[in-house]
Coordinates of C-alpha atoms in Angstrom, one line a residue:
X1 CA 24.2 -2.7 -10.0
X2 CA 20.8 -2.1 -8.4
X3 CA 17.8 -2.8 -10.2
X4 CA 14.5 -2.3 -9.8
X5 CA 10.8 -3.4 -11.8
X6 CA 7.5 -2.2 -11.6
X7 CA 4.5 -3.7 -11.7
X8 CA 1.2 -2.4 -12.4
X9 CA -1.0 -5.2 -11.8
X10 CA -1.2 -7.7 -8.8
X11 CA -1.2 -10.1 -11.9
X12 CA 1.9 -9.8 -12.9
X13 CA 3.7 -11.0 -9.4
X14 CA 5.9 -13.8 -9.5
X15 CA 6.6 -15.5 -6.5
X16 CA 10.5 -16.8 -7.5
X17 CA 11.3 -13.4 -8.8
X18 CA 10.7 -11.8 -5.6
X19 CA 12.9 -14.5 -3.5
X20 CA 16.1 -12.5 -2.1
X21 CA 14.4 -8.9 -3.2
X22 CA 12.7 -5.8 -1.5
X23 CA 9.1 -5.1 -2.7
X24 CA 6.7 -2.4 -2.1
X25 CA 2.7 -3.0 -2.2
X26 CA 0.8 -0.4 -3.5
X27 CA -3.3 0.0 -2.9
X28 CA -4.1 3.8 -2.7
X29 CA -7.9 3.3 -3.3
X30 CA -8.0 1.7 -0.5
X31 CA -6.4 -1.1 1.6
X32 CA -2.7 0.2 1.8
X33 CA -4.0 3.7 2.9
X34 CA -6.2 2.0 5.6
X35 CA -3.6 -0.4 6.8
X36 CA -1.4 2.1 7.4
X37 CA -4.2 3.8 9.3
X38 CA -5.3 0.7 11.4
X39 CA -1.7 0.2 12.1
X40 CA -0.8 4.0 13.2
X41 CA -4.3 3.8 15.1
X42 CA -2.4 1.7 17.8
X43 CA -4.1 -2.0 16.9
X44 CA -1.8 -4.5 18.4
X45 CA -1.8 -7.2 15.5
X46 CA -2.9 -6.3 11.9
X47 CA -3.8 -9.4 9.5
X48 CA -3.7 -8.8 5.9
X49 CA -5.1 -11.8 4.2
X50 CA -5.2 -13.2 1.2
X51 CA -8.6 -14.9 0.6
X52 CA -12.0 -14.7 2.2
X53 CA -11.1 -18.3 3.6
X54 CA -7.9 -17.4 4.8
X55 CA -9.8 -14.4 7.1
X56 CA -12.4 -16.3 8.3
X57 CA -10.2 -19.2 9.5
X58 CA -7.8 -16.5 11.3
X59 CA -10.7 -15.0 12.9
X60 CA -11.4 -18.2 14.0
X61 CA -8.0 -19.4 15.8
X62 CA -8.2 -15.9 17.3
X63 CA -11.2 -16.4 18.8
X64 CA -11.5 -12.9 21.2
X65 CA -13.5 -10.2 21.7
X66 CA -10.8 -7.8 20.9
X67 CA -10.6 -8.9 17.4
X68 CA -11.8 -6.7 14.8
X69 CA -12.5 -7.7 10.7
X70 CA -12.5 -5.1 8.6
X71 CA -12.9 -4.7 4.5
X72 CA -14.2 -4.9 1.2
X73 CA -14.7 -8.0 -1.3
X74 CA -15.6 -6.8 -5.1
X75 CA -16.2 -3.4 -3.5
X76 CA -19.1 -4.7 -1.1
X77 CA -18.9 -4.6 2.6
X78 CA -18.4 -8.0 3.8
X79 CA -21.3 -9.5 5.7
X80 CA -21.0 -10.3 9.4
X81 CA -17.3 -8.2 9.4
X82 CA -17.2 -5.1 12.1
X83 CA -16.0 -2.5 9.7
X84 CA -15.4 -2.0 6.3
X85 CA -12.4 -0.8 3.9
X86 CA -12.4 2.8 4.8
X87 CA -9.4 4.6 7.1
X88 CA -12.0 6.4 8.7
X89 CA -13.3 3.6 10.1
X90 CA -10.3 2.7 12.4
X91 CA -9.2 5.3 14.2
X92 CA -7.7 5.2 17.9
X93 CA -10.9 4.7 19.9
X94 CA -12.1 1.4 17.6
X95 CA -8.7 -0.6 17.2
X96 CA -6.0 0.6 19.8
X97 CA -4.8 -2.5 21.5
X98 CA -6.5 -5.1 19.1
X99 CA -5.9 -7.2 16.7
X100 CA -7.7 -6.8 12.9
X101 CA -8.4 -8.8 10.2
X102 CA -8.4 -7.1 7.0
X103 CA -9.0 -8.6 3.6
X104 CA -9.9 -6.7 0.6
X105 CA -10.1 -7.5 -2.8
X106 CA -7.1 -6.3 -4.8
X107 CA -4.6 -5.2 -2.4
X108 CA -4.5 -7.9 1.0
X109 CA -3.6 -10.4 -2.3
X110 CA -1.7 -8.1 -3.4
X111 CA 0.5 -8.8 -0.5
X112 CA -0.2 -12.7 0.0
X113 CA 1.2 -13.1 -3.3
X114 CA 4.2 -11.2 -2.6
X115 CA 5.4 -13.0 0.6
X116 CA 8.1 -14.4 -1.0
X117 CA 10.3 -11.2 -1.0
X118 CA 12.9 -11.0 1.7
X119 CA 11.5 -8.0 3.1
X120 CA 8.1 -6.8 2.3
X121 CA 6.7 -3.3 2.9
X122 CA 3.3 -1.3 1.7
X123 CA 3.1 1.9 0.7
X124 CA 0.2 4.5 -0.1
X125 CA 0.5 8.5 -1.1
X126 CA 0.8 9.7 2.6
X127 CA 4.1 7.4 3.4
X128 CA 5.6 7.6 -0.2
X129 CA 8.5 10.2 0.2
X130 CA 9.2 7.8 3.5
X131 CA 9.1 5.3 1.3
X132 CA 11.5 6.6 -1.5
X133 CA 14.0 7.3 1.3
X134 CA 13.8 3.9 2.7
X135 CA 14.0 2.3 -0.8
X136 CA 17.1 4.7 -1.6
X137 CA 19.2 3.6 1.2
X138 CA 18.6 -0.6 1.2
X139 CA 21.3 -2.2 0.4
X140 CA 19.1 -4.6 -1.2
X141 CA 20.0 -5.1 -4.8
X142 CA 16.6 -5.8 -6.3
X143 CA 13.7 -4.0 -5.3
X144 CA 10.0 -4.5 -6.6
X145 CA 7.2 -1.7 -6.6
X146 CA 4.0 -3.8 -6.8
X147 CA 0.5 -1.8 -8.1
X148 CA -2.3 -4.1 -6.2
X149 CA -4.6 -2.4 -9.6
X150 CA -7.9 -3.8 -9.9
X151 CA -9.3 -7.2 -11.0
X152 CA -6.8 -7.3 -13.4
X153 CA -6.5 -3.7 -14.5
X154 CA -4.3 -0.9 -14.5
X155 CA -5.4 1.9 -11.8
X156 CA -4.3 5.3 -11.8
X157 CA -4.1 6.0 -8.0
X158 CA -1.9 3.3 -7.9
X159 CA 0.4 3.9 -10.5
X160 CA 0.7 7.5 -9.1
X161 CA 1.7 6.6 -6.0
X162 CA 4.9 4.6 -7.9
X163 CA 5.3 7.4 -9.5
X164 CA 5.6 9.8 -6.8
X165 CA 7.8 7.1 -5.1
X166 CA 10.2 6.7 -8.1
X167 CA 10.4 10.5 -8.5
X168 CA 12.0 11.0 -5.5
X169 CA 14.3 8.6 -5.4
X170 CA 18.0 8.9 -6.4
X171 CA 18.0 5.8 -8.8
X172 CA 21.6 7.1 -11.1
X173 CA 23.6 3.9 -10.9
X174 CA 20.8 1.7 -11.2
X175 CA 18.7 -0.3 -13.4
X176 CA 15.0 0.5 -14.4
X177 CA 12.9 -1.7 -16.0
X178 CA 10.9 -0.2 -18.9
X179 CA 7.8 0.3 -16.7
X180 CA 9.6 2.0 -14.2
X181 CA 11.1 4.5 -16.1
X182 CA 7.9 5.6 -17.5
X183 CA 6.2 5.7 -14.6
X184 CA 9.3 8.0 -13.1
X185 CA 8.5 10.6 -15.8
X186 CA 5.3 11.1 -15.1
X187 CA 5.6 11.3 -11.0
X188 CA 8.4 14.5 -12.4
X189 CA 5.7 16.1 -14.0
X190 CA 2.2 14.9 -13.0
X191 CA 3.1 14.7 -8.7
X192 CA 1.5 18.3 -8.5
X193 CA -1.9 17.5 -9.2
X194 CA -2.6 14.3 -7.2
X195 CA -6.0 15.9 -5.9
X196 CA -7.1 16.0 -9.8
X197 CA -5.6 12.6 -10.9
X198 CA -7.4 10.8 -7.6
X199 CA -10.7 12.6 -8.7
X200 CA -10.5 11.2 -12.3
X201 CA -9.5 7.8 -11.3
X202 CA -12.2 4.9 -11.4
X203 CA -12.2 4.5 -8.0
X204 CA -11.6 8.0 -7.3
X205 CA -14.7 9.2 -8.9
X206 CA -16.5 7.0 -7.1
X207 CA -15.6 8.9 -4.2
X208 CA -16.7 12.0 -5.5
X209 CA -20.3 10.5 -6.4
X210 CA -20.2 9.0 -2.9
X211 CA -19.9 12.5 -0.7
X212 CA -16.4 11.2 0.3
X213 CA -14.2 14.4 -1.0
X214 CA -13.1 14.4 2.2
X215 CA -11.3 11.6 2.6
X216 CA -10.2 11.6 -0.8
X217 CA -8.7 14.3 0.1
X218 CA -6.9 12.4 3.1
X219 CA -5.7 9.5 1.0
X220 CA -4.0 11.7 -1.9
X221 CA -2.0 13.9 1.6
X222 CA 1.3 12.9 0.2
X223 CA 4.3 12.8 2.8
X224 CA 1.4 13.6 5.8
X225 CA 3.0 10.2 7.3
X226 CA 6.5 9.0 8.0
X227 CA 5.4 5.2 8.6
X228 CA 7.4 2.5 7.1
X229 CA 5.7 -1.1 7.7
X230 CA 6.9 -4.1 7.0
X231 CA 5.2 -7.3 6.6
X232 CA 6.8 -10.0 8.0
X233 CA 4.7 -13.5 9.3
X234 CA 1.7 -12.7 8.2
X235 CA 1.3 -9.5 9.8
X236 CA 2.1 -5.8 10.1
X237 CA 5.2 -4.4 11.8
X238 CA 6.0 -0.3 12.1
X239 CA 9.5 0.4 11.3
X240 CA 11.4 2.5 12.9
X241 CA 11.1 5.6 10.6
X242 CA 13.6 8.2 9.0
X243 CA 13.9 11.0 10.4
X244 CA 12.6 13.5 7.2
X245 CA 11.5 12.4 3.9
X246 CA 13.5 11.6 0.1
X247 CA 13.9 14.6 -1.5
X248 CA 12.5 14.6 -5.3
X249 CA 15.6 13.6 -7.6
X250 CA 16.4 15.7 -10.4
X251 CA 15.0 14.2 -13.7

């Protein structure tokens, strides 16, 4: 029997749980949604990192002009980086063809702390439903969704996204931990007014107060991508994706 756990905090990872599994890293608001953006941007490598140290020291060894940094550390732009944590930031013309660093503060640990899984992927709102498909069909046996959340707490945009993945999965056969069946309920009822959850979320509201609407607006575009990425050595790989999205399951 398949199973699969949530997790709604990066806190709750557990290195020797995830050895032989699947997981999924989720940062909505924002590191997953940019990665994906740096990534479908054309960069050659992408570099999440885990610590500030860890960045600096790969910046470092790469030691090239067509190395970029990029991101955020307790919601502050990071002194002497090119760029910070937002998707808009990276688009074709900055990173096609180099390599970027990117560390932020709850969702590049998010996925240092979860290299232990056999295969590692992220996931934000715009490639859930790719996602969901992928996650449907593995013929892994244990798969972990994993909620970067925030210093320690719960966040709504992430726990959305899970949701909208779970919801469209077809999980009948399988094993859901208590979290994850929860969390499926509300992505059957809730998925229709992502624009409105984003907007009351911490982060989200933030966004709101900030003149950034608009690319609110981008981050909560779920299914606009088909990108699957993988993690694997340290560093972002596009999958080959499927060829439509996972339709929503019938609760």
């Amino acid at each position: 029997m398949k199973t699969l756990r949530l997790w709604l905090r990066k806190e709750e990872i557990d290195p020797e749980a995830l050895s032989g599994s699947t997981a999924v890293v989720i940062d909505v608001l924002l590191a997953t949604t940019t990665l994906q953006a740096i990534v479908e941007g054309g960069a050659c490598r992408v570099f999440p990192t885990g610590s500030m140290e860890e960045a600096l020291r790969l910046h470092q060894s790469l030691d090239s002009p067509q190395v970029l940094t990029g991101g955020e550390e307790d919601g502050l732009l990071i002194d002497g980086f090119d760029c910070g944590p937002f998707p808009d930031e990276f688009g074709p013309d900055k990173v096609k063809g180099k390599d970027v660093v990117f560390l932020s503060t709850n969702g590049t640990r998010a996925i240092a702390g979860a290299r232990s899984a056999s295969r590692l992927l992220i996931a934000c709102l715009r490639n859930a439903p790719s996602v969901a498909r992928y996650l449907s069909e593995t013929d892994s046996d244990d798969i972990y969704l994993i909620c970067s959340g925030s210093k320690g707490r719960v966040s709504l945009e992430d726990t959305l996204c899970a949701a909208v993945i779970l919801s469209r999965m077809d999980t009948r056969g399988w094993k859901l931990d208590d979290a994850a069946w929860l969390v499926r309920e509300f992505g059957w009822t809730q998925q229709q007014k992502t624009g409105e959850i984003l907007q009351q979320a911490r982060v989200g509201r933030w966004f709101m107060q900030n003149d950034k609407a608009d690319l609110l607006r981008y981050v909560g575009d779920i299914g606009a991508s088909h990108s699957l990425i993988e993690v694997k050595n340290g560093r972002l790989h596009l999958l080959p994706p499927h060829p439509q999205s996972a339709s929503p399951a019938e609760p």
